[in-house]
Short mmCIF file of C-alpha atoms in Angstrom, two decimals:
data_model
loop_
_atom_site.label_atom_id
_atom_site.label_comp_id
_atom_site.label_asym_id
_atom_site.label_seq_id
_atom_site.Cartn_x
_atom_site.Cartn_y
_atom_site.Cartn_z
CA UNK A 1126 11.07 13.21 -8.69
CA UNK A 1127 10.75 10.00 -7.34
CA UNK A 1128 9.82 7.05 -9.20
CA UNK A 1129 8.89 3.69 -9.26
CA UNK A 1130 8.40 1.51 -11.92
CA UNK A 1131 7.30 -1.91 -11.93
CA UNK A 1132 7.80 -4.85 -14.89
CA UNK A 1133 8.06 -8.62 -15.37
CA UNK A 1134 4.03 -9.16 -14.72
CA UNK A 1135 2.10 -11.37 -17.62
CA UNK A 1136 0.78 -14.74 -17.93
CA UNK A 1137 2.48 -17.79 -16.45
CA UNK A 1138 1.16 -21.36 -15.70
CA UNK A 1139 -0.31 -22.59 -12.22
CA UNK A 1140 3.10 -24.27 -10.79
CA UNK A 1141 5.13 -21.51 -13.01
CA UNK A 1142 7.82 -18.81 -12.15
CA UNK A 1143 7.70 -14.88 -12.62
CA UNK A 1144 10.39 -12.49 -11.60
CA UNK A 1145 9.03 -9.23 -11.30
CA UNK A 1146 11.22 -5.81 -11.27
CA UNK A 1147 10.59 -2.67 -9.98
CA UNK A 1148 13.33 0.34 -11.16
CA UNK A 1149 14.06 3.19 -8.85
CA UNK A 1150 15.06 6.75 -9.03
CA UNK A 1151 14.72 10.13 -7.73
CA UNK A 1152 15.87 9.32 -4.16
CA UNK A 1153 18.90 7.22 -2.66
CA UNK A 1154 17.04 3.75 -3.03
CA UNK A 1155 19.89 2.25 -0.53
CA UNK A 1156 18.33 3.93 2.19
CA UNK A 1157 14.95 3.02 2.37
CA UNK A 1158 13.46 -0.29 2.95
CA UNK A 1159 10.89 -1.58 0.08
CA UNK A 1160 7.96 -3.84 0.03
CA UNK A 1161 5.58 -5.33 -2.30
CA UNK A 1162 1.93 -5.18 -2.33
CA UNK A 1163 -0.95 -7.24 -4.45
CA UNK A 1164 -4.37 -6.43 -4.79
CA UNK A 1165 -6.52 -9.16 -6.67
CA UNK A 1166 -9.03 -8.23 -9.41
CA UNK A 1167 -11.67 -6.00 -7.68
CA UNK A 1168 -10.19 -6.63 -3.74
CA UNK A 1169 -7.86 -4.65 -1.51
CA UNK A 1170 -4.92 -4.00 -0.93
CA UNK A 1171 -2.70 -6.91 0.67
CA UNK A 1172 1.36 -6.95 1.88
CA UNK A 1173 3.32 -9.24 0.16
CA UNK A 1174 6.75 -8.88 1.36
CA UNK A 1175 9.37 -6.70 2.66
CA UNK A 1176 13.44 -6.22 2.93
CA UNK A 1177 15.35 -3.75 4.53
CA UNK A 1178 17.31 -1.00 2.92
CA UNK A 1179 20.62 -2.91 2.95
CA UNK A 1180 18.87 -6.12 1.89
CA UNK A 1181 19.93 -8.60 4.47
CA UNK A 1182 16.35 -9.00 6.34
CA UNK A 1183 13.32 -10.03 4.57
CA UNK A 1184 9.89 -10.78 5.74
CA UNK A 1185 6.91 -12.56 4.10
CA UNK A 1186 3.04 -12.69 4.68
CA UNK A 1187 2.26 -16.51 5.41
CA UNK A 1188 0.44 -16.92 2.05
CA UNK A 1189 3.97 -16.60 -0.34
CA UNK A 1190 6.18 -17.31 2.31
CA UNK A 1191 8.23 -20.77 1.10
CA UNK A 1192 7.21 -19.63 -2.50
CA UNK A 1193 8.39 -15.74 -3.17
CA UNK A 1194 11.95 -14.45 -2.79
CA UNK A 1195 12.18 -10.73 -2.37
CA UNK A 1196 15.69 -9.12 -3.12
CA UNK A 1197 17.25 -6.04 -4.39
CA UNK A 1198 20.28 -4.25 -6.38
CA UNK A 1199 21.30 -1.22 -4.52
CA UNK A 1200 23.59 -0.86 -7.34
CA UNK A 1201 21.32 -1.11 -9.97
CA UNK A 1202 18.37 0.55 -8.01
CA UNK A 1203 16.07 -2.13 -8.55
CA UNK A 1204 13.33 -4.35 -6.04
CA UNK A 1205 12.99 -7.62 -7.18
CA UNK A 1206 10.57 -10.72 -6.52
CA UNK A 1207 10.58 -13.94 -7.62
CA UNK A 1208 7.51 -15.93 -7.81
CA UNK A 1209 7.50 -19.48 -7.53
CA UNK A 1210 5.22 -22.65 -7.26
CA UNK A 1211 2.85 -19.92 -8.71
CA UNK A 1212 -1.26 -20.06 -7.81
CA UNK A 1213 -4.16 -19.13 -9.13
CA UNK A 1214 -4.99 -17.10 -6.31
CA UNK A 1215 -1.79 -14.95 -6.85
CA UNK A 1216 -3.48 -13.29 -9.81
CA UNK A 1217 -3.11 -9.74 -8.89
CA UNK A 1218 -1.74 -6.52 -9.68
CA UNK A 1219 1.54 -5.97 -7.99
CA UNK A 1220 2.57 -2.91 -6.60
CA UNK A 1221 6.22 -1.91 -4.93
CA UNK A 1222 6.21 1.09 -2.79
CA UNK A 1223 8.79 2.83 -0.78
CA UNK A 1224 8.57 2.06 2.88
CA UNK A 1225 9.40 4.83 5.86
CA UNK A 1226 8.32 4.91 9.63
CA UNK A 1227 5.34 6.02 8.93
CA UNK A 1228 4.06 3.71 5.93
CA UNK A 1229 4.11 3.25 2.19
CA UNK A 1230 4.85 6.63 0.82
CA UNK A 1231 5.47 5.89 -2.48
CA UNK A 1232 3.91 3.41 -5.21
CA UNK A 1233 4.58 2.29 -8.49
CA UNK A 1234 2.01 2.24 -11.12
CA UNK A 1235 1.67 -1.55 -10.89
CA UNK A 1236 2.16 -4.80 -13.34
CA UNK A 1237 -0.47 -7.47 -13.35
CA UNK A 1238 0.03 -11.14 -12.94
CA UNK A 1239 -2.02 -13.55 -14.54
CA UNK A 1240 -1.66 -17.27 -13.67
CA UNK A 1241 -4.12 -19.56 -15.71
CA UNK A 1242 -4.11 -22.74 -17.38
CA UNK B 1048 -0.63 -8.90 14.50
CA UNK B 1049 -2.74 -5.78 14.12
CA UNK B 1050 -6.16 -5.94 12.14
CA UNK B 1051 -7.38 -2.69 10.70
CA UNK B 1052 -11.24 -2.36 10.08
CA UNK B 1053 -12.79 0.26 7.72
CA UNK B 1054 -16.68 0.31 6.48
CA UNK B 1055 -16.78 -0.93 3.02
CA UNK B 1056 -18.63 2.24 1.61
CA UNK B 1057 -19.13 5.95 2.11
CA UNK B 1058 -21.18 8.78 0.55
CA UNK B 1059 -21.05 12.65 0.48
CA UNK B 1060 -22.37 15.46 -1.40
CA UNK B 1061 -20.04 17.46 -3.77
CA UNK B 1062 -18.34 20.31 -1.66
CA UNK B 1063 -19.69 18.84 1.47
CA UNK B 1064 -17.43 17.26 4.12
CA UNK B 1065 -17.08 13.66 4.73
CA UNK B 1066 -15.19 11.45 7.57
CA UNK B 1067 -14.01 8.07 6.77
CA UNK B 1068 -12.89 5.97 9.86
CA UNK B 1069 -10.43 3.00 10.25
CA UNK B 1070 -10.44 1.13 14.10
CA UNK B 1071 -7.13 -0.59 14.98
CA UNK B 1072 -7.60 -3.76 16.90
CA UNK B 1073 -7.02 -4.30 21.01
CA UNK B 1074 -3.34 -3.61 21.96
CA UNK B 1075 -3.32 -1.46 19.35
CA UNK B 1076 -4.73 1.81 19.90
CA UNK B 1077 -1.77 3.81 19.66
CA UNK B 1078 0.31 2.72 16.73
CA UNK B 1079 0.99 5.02 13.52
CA UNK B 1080 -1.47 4.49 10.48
CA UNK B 1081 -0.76 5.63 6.92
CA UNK B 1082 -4.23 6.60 4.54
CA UNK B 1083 -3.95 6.04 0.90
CA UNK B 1084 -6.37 7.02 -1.62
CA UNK B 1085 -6.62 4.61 -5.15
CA UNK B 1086 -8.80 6.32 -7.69
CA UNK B 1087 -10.44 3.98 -10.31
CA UNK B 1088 -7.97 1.93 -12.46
CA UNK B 1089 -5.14 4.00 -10.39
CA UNK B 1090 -1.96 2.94 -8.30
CA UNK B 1091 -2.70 3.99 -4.49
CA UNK B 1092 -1.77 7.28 -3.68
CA UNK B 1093 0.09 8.07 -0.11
CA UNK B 1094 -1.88 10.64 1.64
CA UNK B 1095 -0.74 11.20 5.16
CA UNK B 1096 0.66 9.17 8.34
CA UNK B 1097 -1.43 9.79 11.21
CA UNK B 1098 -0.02 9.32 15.17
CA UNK B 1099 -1.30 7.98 18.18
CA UNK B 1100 -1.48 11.64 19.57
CA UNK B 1101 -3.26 12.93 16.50
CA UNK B 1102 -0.85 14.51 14.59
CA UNK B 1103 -0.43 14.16 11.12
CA UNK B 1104 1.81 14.64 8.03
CA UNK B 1105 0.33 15.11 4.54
CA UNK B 1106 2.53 13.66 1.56
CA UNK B 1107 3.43 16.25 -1.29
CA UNK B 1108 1.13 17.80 -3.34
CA UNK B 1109 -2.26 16.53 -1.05
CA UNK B 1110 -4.58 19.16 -0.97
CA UNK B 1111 -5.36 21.23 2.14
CA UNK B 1112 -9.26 19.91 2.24
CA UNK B 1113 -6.89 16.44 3.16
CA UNK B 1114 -7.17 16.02 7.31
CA UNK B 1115 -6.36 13.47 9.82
CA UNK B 1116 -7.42 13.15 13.29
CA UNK B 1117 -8.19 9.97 16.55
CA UNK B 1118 -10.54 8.87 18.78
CA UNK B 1119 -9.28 6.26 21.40
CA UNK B 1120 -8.51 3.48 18.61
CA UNK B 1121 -10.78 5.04 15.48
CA UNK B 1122 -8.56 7.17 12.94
CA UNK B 1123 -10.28 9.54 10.92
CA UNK B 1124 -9.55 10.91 6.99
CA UNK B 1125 -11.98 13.86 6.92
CA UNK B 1126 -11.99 15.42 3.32
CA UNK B 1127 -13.54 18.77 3.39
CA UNK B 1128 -15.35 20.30 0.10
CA UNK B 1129 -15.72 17.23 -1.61
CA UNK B 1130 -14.40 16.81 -5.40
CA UNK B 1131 -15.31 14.99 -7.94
CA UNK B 1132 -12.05 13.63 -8.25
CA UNK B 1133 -12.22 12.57 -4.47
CA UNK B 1134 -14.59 9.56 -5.83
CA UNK B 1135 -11.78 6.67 -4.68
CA UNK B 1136 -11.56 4.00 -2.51
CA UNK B 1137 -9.62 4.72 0.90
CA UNK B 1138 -7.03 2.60 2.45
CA UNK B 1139 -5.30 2.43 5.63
CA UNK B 1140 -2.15 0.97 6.46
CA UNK B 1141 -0.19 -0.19 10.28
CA UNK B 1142 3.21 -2.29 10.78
CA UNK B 1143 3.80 -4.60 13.51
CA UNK B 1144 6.63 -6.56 14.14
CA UNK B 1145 7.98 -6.25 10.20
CA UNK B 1146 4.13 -7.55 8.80
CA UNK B 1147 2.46 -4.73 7.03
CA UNK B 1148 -1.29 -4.45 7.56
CA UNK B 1149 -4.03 -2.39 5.05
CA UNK B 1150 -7.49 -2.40 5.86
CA UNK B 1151 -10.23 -3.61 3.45
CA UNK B 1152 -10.71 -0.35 2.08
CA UNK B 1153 -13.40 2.17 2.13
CA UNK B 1154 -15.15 3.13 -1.20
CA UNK B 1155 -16.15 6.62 -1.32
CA UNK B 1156 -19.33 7.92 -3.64
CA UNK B 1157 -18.81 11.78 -4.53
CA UNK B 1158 -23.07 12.39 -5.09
#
């Protein structure tokens, strides 16, 4: 079955740093490219950032870009991002999902980011 | 960069049929959409891919009353026999030059 499963989400300081995880398994994580995806309390859905399956191209939406480093372990099958310079507006739930041609075709169940004073 | 527009609400009778629509912006009237369905305090929920020509492909486990379809630039969900359980809101999702795109979502009232 696969699975994702997101962690590292809680409360941090505006100006803080977060490192979120997201664990992997039930498919051979290598070979798919992986994104993250936010969706603020009561909003939609809104792309975060991508990287490829081998992990040497990235890509940001223009709001994080400068701020958020998306990564990944093959080895360890495990998505990373690391938040800095944190906002308020990047209170959200974070999802990672499992990219293929045609879309996100998996999701995690999500961890939430507060970031409050 | 593609833009993705979706009305913000919907309503159906239970075990009637209802069509949800998301319009892709000028220039892109043939590109590939995903639909994703998030139920209430739920992660989203892949649902299908739907092609320019029409043609889609369900994700596992999505129930047969599931259907995609296109218009010129409008792509359709159309859920047949409505469900209780079918009370969600209703994404849809494009790509374009490595940027991901998702509509604003369409929330859908099972009456």
């Amino acid at each position: 079955e696969v699975q994702l499963v997101e962690s590292g989400g809680g409360l941090e300081q505006p100006g803080g740093s977060l490192r979120l995880s997201c664990a992997a398994s039930g498919f051979t994580f290598s070979s798919y490219a992986m994104s993250w995806v936010r969706q603020a309390p009561g909003k939609g859905l809104d792309w975060v950032s991508s990287v490829s399956g081998s992990g040497s191209n990235t890509y940001y939406a223009d709001s994080v870009k400068g701020r958020f480093t998306i990564s990944r372990d093959n080895s360890k099958n495990t998505l990373y991002l690391q938040m800095n310079s944190l906002r308020a507006e990047d209170t959200a739930v974070y999802y990672c999902a499992r990219l293929v041609a045609a879309g996100s075709d998996c999701w995690g169940q999500g961890t939430l980011v507060t970031v409050s004073s | 960069q593609p833009v993705l527009t979706q009305s913000s609400s919907a309503s159906a009778s239970l075990g009637s049929s209802v069509k949800l629509t998301c319009t892709l912006s000028s220039g892109h009237s043939s590109s590939i959409i995903a639909w994703h369905q998030q139920q209430p305090g739920k992660a989203p929920r892949y649902l299908m891919n739907l092609e320019g020509s029409g043609s889609y492909i369900k994700g596992s486990g999505v129930p047969d009353r599931f259907s995609g379809s296109r218009s010129g630039a409008d792509r359709y969900l159309t859920i047949s026999n409505l469900q209780s359980e079918d009370e969600a809101d209703y994404y849809c999702e494009t790509w374009d030059s490595n940027t991901r795109v998702f509509g604003g979502g369409t929330k859908l009232t099972v009456l």
